[in-house]
Short mmCIF file of C-alpha atoms in Angstrom, two decimals:
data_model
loop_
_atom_site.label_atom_id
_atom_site.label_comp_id
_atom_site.label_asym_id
_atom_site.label_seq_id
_atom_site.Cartn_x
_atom_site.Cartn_y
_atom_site.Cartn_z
CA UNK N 1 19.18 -11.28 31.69
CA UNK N 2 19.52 -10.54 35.60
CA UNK N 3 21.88 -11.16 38.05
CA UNK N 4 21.93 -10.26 42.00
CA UNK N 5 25.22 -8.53 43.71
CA UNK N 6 25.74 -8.95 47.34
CA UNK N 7 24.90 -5.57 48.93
CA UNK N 8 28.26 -4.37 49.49
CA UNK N 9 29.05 -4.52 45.98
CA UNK N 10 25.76 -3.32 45.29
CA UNK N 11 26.94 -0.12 47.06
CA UNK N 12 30.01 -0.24 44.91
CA UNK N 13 28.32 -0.05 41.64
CA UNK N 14 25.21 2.21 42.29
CA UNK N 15 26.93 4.40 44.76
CA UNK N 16 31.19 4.04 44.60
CA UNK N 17 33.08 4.11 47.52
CA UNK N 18 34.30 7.70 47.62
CA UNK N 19 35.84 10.90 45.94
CA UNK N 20 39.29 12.49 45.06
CA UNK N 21 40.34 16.18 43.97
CA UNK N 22 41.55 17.82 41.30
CA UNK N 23 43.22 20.73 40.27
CA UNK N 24 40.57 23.28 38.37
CA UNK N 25 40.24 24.40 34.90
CA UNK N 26 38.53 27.08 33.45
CA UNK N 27 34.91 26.23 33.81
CA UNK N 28 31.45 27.24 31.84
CA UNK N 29 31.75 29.27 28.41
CA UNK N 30 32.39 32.56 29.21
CA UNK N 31 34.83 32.40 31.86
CA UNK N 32 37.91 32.52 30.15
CA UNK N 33 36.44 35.80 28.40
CA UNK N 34 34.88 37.70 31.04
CA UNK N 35 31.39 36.81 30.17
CA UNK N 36 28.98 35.84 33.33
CA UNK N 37 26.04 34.42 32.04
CA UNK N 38 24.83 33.09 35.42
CA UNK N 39 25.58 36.74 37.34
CA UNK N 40 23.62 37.98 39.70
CA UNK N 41 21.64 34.31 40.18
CA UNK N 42 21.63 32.89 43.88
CA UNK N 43 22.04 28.82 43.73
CA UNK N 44 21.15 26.41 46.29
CA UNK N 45 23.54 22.79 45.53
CA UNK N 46 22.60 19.19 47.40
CA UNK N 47 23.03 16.18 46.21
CA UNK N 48 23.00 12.78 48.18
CA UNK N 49 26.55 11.66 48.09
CA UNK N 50 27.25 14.29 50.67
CA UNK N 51 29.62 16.98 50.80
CA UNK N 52 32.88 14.72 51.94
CA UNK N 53 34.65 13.96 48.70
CA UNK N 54 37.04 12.19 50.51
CA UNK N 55 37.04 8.69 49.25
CA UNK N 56 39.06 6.51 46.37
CA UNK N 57 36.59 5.95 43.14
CA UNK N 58 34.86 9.87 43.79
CA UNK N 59 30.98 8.74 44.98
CA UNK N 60 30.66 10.87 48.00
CA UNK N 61 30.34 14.46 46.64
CA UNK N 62 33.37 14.89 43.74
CA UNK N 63 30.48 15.56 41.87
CA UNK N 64 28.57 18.24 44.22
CA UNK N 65 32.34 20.34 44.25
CA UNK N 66 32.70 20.05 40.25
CA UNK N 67 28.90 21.91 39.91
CA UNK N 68 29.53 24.62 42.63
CA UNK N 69 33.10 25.08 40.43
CA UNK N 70 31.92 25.61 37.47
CA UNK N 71 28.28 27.50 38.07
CA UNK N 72 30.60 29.88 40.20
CA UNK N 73 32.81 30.25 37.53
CA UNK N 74 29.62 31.55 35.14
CA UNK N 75 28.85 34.04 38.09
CA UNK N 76 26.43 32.43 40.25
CA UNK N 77 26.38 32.74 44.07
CA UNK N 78 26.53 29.37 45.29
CA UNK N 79 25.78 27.53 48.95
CA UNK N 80 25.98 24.65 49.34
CA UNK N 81 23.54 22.50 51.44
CA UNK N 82 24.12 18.78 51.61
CA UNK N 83 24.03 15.57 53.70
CA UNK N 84 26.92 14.68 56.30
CA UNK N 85 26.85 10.89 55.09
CA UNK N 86 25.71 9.49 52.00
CA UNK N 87 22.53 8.99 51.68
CA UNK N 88 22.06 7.40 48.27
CA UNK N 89 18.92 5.83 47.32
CA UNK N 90 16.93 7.53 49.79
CA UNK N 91 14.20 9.03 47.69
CA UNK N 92 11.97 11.91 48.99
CA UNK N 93 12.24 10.91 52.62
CA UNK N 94 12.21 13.12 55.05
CA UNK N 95 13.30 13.06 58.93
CA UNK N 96 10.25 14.44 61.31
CA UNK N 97 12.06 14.30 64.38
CA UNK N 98 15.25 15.68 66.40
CA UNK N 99 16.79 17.93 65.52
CA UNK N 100 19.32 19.23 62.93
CA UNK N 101 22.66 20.96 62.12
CA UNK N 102 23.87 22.87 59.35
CA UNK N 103 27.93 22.44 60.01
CA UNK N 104 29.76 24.43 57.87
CA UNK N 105 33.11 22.94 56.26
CA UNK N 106 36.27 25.71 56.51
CA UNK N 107 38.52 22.83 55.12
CA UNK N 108 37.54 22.30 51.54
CA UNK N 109 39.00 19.41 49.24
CA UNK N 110 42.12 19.87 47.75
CA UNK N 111 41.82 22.33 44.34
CA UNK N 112 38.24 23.26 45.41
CA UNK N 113 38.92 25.96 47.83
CA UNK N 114 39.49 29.17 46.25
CA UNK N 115 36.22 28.61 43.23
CA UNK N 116 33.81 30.66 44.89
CA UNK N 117 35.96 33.17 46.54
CA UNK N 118 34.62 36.21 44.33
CA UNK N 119 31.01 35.01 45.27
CA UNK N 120 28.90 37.12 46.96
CA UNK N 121 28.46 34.05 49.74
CA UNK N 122 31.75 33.00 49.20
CA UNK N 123 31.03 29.84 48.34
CA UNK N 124 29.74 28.34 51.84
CA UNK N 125 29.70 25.04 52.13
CA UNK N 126 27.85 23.11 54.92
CA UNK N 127 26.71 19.52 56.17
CA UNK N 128 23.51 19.03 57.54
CA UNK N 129 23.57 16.01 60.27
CA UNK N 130 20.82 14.98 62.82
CA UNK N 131 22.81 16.17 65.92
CA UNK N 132 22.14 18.92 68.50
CA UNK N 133 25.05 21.37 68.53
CA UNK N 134 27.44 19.72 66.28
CA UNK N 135 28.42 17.19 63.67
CA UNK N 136 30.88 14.35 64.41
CA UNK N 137 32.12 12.07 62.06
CA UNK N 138 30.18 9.27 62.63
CA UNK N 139 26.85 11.68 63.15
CA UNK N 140 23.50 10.52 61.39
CA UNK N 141 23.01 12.18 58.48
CA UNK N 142 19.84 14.44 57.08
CA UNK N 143 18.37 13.30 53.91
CA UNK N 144 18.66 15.15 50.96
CA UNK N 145 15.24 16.42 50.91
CA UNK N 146 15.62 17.45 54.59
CA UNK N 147 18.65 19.50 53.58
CA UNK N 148 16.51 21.58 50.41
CA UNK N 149 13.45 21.52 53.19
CA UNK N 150 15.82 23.10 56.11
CA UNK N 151 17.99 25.64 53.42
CA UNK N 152 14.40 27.26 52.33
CA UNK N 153 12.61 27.17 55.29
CA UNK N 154 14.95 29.53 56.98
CA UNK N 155 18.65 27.94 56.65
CA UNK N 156 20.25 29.79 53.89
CA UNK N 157 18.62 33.10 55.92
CA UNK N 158 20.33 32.25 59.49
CA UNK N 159 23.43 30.82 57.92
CA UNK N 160 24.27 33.13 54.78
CA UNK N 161 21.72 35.87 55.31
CA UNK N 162 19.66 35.26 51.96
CA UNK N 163 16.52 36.55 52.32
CA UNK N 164 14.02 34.93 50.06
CA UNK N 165 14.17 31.86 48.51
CA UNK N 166 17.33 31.25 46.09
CA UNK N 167 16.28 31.67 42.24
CA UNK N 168 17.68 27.94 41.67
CA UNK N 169 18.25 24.59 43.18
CA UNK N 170 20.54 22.31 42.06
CA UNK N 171 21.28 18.50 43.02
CA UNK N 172 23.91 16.71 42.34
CA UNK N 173 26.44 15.51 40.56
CA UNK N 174 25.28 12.05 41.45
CA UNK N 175 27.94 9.43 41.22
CA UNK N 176 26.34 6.96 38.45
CA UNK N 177 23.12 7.72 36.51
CA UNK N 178 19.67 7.92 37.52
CA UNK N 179 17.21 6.65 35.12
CA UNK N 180 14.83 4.43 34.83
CA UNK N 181 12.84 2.55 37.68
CA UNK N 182 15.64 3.70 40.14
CA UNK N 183 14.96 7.17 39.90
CA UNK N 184 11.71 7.00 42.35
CA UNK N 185 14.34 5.76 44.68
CA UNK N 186 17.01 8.66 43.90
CA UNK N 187 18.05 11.18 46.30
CA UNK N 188 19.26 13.66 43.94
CA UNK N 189 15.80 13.67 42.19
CA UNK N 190 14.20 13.61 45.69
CA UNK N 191 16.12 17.11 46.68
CA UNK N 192 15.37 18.47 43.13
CA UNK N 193 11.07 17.65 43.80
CA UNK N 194 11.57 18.82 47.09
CA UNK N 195 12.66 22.41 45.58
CA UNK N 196 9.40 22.70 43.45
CA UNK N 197 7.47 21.50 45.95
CA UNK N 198 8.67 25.41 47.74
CA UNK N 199 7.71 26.08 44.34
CA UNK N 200 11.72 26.82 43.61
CA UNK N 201 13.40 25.66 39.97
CA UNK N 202 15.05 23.05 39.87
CA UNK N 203 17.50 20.75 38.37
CA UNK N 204 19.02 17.13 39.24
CA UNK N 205 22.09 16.43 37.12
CA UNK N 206 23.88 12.92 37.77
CA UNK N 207 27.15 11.26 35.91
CA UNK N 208 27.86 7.51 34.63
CA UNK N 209 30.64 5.70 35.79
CA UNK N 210 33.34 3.98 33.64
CA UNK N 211 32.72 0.48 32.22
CA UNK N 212 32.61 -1.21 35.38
CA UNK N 213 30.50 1.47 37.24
CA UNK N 214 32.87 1.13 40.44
CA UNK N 215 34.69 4.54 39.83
CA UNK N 216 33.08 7.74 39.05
CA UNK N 217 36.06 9.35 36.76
CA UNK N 218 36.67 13.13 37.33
CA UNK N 219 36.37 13.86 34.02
CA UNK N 220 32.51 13.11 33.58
CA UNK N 221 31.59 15.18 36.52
CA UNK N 222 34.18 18.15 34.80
CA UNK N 223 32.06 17.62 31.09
CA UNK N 224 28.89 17.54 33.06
CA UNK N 225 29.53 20.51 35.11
CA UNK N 226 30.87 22.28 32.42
CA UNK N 227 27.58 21.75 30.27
CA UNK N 228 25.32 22.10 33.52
CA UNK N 229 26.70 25.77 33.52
CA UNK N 230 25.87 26.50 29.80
CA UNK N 231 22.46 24.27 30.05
CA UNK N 232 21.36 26.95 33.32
CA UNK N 233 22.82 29.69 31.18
CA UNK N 234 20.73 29.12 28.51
CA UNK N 235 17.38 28.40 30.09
CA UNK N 236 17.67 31.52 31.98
CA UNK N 237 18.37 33.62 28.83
CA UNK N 238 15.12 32.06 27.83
CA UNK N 239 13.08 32.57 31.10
CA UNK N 240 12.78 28.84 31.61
CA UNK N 241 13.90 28.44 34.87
CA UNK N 242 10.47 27.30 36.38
CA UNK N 243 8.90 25.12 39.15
CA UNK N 244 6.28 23.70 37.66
CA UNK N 245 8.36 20.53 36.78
CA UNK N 246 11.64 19.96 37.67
CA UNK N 247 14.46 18.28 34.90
CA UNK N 248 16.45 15.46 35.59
CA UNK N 249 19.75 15.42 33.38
CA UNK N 250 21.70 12.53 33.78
CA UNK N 251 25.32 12.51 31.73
CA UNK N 252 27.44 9.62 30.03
CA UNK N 253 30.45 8.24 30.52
CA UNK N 254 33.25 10.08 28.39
CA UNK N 255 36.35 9.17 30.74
CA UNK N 256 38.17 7.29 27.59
CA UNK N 257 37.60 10.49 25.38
CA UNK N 258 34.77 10.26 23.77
CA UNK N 259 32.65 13.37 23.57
CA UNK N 260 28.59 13.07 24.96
CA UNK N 261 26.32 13.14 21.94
CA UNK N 262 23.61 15.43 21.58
CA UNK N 263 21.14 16.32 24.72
CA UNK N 264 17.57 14.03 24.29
CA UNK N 265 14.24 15.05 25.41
CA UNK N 266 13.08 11.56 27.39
CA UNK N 267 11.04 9.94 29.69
CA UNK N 268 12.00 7.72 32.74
CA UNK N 269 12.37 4.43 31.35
CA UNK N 270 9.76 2.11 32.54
CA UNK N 271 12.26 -1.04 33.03
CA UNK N 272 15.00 -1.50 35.17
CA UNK N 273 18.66 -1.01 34.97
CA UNK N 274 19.22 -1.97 38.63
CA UNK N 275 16.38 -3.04 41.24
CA UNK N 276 16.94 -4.50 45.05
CA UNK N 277 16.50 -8.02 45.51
CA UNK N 278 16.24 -10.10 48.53
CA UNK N 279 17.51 -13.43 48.96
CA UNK N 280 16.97 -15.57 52.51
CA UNK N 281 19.10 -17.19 54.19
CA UNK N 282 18.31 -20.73 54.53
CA UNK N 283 15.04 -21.59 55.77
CA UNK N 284 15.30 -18.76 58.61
CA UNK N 285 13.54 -15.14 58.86
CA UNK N 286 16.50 -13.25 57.57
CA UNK N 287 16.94 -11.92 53.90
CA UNK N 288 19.80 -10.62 52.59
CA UNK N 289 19.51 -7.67 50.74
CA UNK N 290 20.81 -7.55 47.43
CA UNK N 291 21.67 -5.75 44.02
CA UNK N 292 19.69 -7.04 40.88
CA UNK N 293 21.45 -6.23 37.51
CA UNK N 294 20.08 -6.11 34.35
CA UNK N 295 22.35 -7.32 31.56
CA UNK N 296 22.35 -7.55 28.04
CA UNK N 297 18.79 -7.72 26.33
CA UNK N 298 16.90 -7.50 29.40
CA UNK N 299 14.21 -9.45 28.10
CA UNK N 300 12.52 -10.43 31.40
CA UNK N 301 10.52 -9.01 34.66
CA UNK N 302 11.70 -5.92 35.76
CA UNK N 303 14.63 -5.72 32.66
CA UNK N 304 11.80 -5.15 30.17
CA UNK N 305 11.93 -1.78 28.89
CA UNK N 306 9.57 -1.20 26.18
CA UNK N 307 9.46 3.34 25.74
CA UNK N 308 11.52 4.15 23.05
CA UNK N 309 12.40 7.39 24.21
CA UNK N 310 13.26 6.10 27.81
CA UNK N 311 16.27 7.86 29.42
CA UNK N 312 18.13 4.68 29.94
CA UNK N 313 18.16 3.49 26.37
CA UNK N 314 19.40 7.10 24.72
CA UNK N 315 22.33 7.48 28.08
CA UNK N 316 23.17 4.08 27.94
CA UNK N 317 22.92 2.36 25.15
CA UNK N 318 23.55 5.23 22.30
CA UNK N 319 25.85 7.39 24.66
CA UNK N 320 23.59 10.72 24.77
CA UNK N 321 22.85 13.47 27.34
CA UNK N 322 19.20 12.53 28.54
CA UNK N 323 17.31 15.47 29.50
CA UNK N 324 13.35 14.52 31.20
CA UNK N 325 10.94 16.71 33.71
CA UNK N 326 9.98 15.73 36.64
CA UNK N 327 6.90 16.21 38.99
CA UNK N 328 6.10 16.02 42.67
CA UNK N 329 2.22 15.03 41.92
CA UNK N 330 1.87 11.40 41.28
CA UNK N 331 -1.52 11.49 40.63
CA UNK N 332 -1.90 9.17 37.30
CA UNK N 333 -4.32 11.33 35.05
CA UNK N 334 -3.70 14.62 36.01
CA UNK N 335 -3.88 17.39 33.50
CA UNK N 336 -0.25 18.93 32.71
CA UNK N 337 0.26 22.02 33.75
CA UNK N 338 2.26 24.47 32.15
CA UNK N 339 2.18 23.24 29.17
CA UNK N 340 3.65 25.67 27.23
CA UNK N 341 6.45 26.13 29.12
CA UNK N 342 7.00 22.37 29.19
CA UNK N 343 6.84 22.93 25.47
CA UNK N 344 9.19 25.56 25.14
CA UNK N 345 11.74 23.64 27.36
CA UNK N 346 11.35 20.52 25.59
CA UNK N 347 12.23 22.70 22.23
CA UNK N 348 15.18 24.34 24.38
CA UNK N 349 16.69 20.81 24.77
CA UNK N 350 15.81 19.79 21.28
CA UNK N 351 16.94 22.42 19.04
CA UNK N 352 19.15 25.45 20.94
CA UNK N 353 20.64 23.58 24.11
CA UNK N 354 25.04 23.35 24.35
CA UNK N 355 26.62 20.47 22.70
CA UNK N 356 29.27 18.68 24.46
#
């Protein structure tokens, strides 16, 4: 079954309309008893929601403050680099003129501001706009791949004095999931391929919404977080932070107190949740762009999903944490690399990664 949203509901349910704060808890295992699994490791954080969290059902950036909480809490020294606007949807693109400016934000949302104090970095925080000298409100945003691009290639050394790349970079938390056909289009996955393409780790982490997937409830991006920090803790125990793939772990909904089932070793679904559609107006040259839904069975066209291990079947439909890598070459037939470490992560996920 399909059905087509007009685009500003479209925008709604892919993308929400915005963010709120929240006090903090304690965050990743350890913190509450002086353990620091994540000590000593330098994190990059994007995401393509942007770094307002300013808005009513928490889609621009909630998300991105919740990560940088709780991998600070495990030790890390985090920076943030991330768009000015939203800039869901917008893939791998990349800006190639103008020029660009890493703003950063003193004024940080409400119950955020004091997480990364201890941090080497302290926690910086800044957006990235196409402007020349400053950012104003209604500035053009960077993408999110410009943002990794401009932190590696010499932002995170003028701004926070870093000097080689950071040993991580992660994206997110994206407000609603990315799976299936949409995540070619996904900004978050577009930082995270971005990072390994500067042959950086990397990891793309987005939430579910509620049941109508028009508010992005705090307390998935909290559970998420929370796991993200124990799911980075333990691949580094392991030496599996790599960048010869990067993994895309996408969270469900748990806002009515249910508790995320097991993590699942996937592959991007080959269907469609949600795909664009474009309907004209009249007999004219104009064509309204529009939200397609898949509903129900999804027995036709782009709703078909046949993979039984696709990552929108085991997040959706049977409520579990969907774990899949990820690769910048596209080239159908080529010889995977890294095999055994691909092996050893996929046995990671399987058998020894944290349970919600």
């Amino acid at each position: 079954m399909r059905r087509t949203l007009a685009l500003t509901t479209a925008a709604a349910v892919l993308a929400g309309l915005g963010a709120t704060a929240y006090a903090t808890t304690p965050a990743a295992e350890g913190a509450q008893d002086g353990r620091r699994p994540l000590a000593d490791l330098r994190i990059l954080l994007s995401n393509d929601d942007s770094m307002r969290a300013a808005k009513a059902s928490n889609s621009d950036g909630l998300g991105l403050y919740e990560l940088r909480r709780a991998m600070c809490a495990a030790g890390a020294d985090v920076v943030v680099m991330a768009p000015w606007q939203v800039q869901s949807g917008k893939g791998t693109a990349v800006t190639n003129g103008g020029a660009l400016t890493a703003q950063r934000r003193t004024a940080l949302p409400a119950g955020y501001e004091g997480d990364c104090a201890g941090a080497p970095s302290g926690g910086a925080v800044f957006g990235v706009c196409l402007a020349e000298g400053g950012c104003a409100p209604d500035s053009p945003s960077a993408t999110p791949a410009d943002t990794v691009k401009l932190a590696l290639r010499g932002g995170l050394a003028a701004k926070v004095g870093w000097k080689g790349a950071p040993d991580l970079v992660l994206t997110g938390i994206n407000s609603g999931p990315n799976v299936a056909a949409s995540v070619n289009d996904s900004g978050t996955v577009g930082a995270a391929v971005a990072a390994i393409d500067q042959e950086v780790p990397a990891i793309a982490f987005s939430s579910s919404g509620d049941e109508s997937q028009l508010h992005f409830p705090r307390e998935n991006y909290r559970a998420h977080a929370e796991f993200g920090a124990r799911f980075v803790a333990g691949l580094r125990e392991r030496g599996l932070l790599t960048s010869a793939f990067a993994l895309k772990v996408d969270y469900p909904d748990v806002s009515a107190g249910q508790r995320a089932k097991a993590p699942v070793w996937t592959r991007v679904g080959a269907g469609a949740v949600a795909y664009h559609a474009y309907e004209q107006r009249g007999s004219g040259d104009t064509f309204d762009i529009a939200l397609g839904l898949c509903e129900g069975g999804r027995s036709t066209g782009e709703c078909v999903e046949h993979r039984a291990d696709a990552d929108s079947t085991w997040l959706l439909g049977e409520g579990h944490v969907t774990v899949a890598p990820i690769t910048w070459d596209r080239t159908y037939g080529t010889p995977v690399d890294a095999r055994r470490e691909l092996k050893a992560v996929q046995r990671y996920v399987e058998r020894e990664a944290p349970r919600s």
